[in-house]
Amino acid sequence: MERPWKEGFSKSITFIVTKDCQLACKYCYLVGKNSKERMTWEVAKQAIDYILDHESEFKEDSVVWEFIGGEPFLEIELIDTICDYLKTEMFYRNHHWFNSYRFNFSTNGINYHTEKVQRFINKNREHLSIGITIDGTKRKHDLNRIWKTKEMEQGVMPRPEEKHGSYDDVIKNIPLWLAQFPNEGTKVTISSADIPYIYESVLHLYSLGIHEVNINCVFEDVWKEGDDVRFEEQLMQLADAIIDGGYYEDYTCSFFSEHIGKPMDKVQENQNWCGAGMMLSIDAAGNFYPCTRFAGYSLRNKKPIIIGNVHDGIDKNKLRPFLTLDRTTQSPKECIDCEVASGCAWCQGENYDAADTPTIYQRATAICKMHKARVRANNYYWNKLYRKLELEGLREEYEKSKRKVKQEIC
Amino acid sequence: MWLYLVILLDDASTSYCHYRPHPQSLSQSGGRKSLMPIDTLKNGIRFGMKENLMIQFVYPERPLPEEYNEVVESIDHSKIKLVNATTPNPSFPKEGSKDADVLVVNEWDTLPQKAEVPIVIRTSKDDFFARYKEIFTLLANAPRVNISFTDVEAFTEADFETYKNVLAEIGKEVERLFVKGKTPQLNLLTDRMMLTQMNNCGAGDTTITLAPNGKFYVCPAFYYEDEKDCIGDLEHGLDVKNKQLYKLEYAPICRHCDAYQCHRCIWLNRKLTLEVNTPSREQCVIAHLERNASRELLANIRKHGTFMPDTEIKEIDYLDPFDKREEW
Ligand code: SF4
Ligand code: SF4
């Protein structure tokens, strides 16, 4: 019998199968993307053998095997071989992850309909999660998610009239995707230039039939003067639209969560936010990272943090800082004393990349004013929603049936 | 708060700690062995005086020009020097090491039999396991002996076992000396008995290092590893980024630990875990074997009479505080 899926106790193991992608999204943190580094089967197999050979060191109840790129579906044949091997090996070894595993993908959706991808989906349907990234309305999506040109690989940026957005190429696959995965959400990343489109984009995604919109501001220091005010205005408009339009019954938007915006206890609520170190990422060279964000192609300023490789295994000393990191040790005083601290997220990789010294112990706070703006709009949302529900006598019913909002940050 | 300033008088100054004495990086860059310019030395001393720092001069093996000695004597200080390596088993002091406040032994064959100042023995684990008995005479005849391993990262599980046994053997000798009314001091065994709180190396927190190039470093090891890795210079002053991370409160593993005698080597931390505030497993296990051996020693000495009645070293069931992190 299949064991129940235990999200909270799962190991996330990521194969960076390629650094190539058809698109060249402007906000993409993968600053070192290139079309050369593709994982070979040999490396993938060595990684799997290492992981499965060391079962006692991977005690989590379940596992999520993630495939990312670049664009992972560019390497669907390799992925298919990996997944077949994983299934067979977990079975033969009677590994505790057999029947408690998932394969996860985050894709740009462009190749979703192709025969090879579809064959893979049908074969693994029961154990699959696939998220397609659409940024919102066509104008919003095409603002960032443009096709890559040959010249861009040589570092020559296209003129505005040469930029070709990818919205139409993705949108045609959405109905098929939603038919196959009706409960999947999409991930939206907000940078400074995207702020004016938040309201229309979330509603647009709802109109496409996507019920779960996981949206967050980038952690990088990109914010301009007044962005927080514009952001708050967008969220207020969105709050009105979700509540007045009754979307709250069936749809979620991760910007609105009841649990954010409260002070945090220094002792009781001292956990690290991000899961780096509990995860494992493997690149084409067979190197291990605590999370993909620590691989060279994700970093602007710092050296990669490599915690081992497929030949020598994991260097446990390099994991120690990740596994003992807590909130207060890495936070500046303003964050520890903050009245609205809860829900203010960070990314360990960005903290490291932005830090004054090569450390994961210096929390980046570029997101501070955006979080505070979000908290104000969020307070407004819940005050307005609960008042409405009370007046309609529906609050209790709502509490019982409300959809859970995922606090997705990466 | 800064308390100590280590001044490396020369690129070839002796190592007195875990790091290599003859830095590869510098010898690769043209075999440079430069003396600190005398003006840099004067400015360094002036800096130390203004900041109220206790100065420790680290000497090279070859003699300094006479004018340097005059400058050095212009401030209260201590001198760290290499034991002269000319004859086997030299008796202390040899010419040139006479006025040292701390003497460093790099080769077991140069270990003195007695000394009037503290002796630092830099050794690999294997040499120590093979020759530890050679310190017994010195223990009785020197104010203090410090052992500093040059290959902490190379300790294996089997080495931990050996180390435990070796510490027990040395413990017997220390106990014998105590019973005879002596008070030997050996960092590995007696420090923990005397301490009630952490007493670590303090690099980057209480101690900084001035190198011959006029720049400040967290400790000499940081200089020898990468000259660019400085934390300020004499001209512009100190600029220590993320200074808090050198403090115990910002070290998540160490702040839960009671192996008070541990070096908590900032340089090894960074080398092995990539973070200055996070120790390697090897460092923790070594320090806990010492801690537990100190506990044992304390109990054994007490069998002969009352000894430090207020001190208690608790029994614990771990050798690496990291393993207890769920309980913090
Ligand atoms: S950090 Fe401290 S213990 Fe480590 S080598 Fe430097 S001075 Fe020695
Ligand atoms: S034993 Fe480990 S935890 Fe304790 S002080 Fe030393 S390095 Fe830190």
PDB file of N, CA, C and O in Angstrom, chain B residues 10 28 31 154 207 232 264-265 269 304:
ATOM      1  N   ASP B  10      58.104  39.277  10.940  1.00  0.00           N
ATOM      2  CA  ASP B  10      58.692  38.840   9.682  1.00  0.00           C
ATOM      3  C   ASP B  10      57.730  37.852   9.035  1.00  0.00           C
ATOM      4  O   ASP B  10      56.967  37.175   9.732  1.00  0.00           O
ATOM      5  N   GLN B  28      55.575  30.635  -2.454  1.00  0.00           N
ATOM      6  CA  GLN B  28      55.275  30.509  -3.875  1.00  0.00           C
ATOM      7  C   GLN B  28      55.366  31.859  -4.575  1.00  0.00           C
ATOM      8  O   GLN B  28      55.793  31.956  -5.705  1.00  0.00           O
ATOM      9  N   GLY B  31      59.254  33.322  -2.969  1.00  0.00           N
ATOM     10  CA  GLY B  31      60.085  32.984  -1.823  1.00  0.00           C
ATOM     11  C   GLY B  31      60.324  34.172  -0.907  1.00  0.00           C
ATOM     12  O   GLY B  31      61.351  34.282  -0.243  1.00  0.00           O
ATOM     13  N   ALA B 154      42.765  15.970  10.263  1.00  0.00           N
ATOM     14  CA  ALA B 154      43.095  14.613   9.824  1.00  0.00           C
ATOM     15  C   ALA B 154      42.700  13.547  10.853  1.00  0.00           C
ATOM     16  O   ALA B 154      42.844  12.356  10.599  1.00  0.00           O
ATOM     17  N   THR B 207      41.561  39.347  19.889  1.00  0.00           N
ATOM     18  CA  THR B 207      42.929  39.391  19.372  1.00  0.00           C
ATOM     19  C   THR B 207      42.944  39.681  17.878  1.00  0.00           C
ATOM     20  O   THR B 207      42.152  39.107  17.119  1.00  0.00           O
ATOM     21  N   GLY B 232      41.573  45.452   7.646  1.00  0.00           N
ATOM     22  CA  GLY B 232      41.985  46.839   7.851  1.00  0.00           C
ATOM     23  C   GLY B 232      43.493  46.978   7.752  1.00  0.00           C
ATOM     24  O   GLY B 232      44.215  45.982   7.547  1.00  0.00           O
ATOM     25  N   ARG B 264      38.776  26.592  19.964  1.00  0.00           N
ATOM     26  CA  ARG B 264      37.728  27.161  19.118  1.00  0.00           C
ATOM     27  C   ARG B 264      38.404  27.937  17.983  1.00  0.00           C
ATOM     28  O   ARG B 264      38.173  29.128  17.788  1.00  0.00           O
ATOM     29  N   CYS B 265      39.219  27.223  17.248  1.00  0.00           N
ATOM     30  CA  CYS B 265      40.076  27.871  16.249  1.00  0.00           C
ATOM     31  C   CYS B 265      39.239  28.441  15.099  1.00  0.00           C
ATOM     32  O   CYS B 265      38.617  27.714  14.330  1.00  0.00           O
ATOM     33  N   ASN B 269      37.844  26.665  11.787  1.00  0.00           N
ATOM     34  CA  ASN B 269      36.401  26.733  11.540  1.00  0.00           C
ATOM     35  C   ASN B 269      36.149  27.121  10.092  1.00  0.00           C
ATOM     36  O   ASN B 269      35.415  26.457   9.366  1.00  0.00           O
ATOM     37  N   HIS B 304      43.234  11.566  46.456  1.00  0.00           N
ATOM     38  CA  HIS B 304      44.364  11.771  47.365  1.00  0.00           C
ATOM     39  C   HIS B 304      44.106  12.876  48.383  1.00  0.00           C
ATOM     40  O   HIS B 304      44.964  13.196  49.177  1.00  0.00           O
TER      41      HIS B 304
END
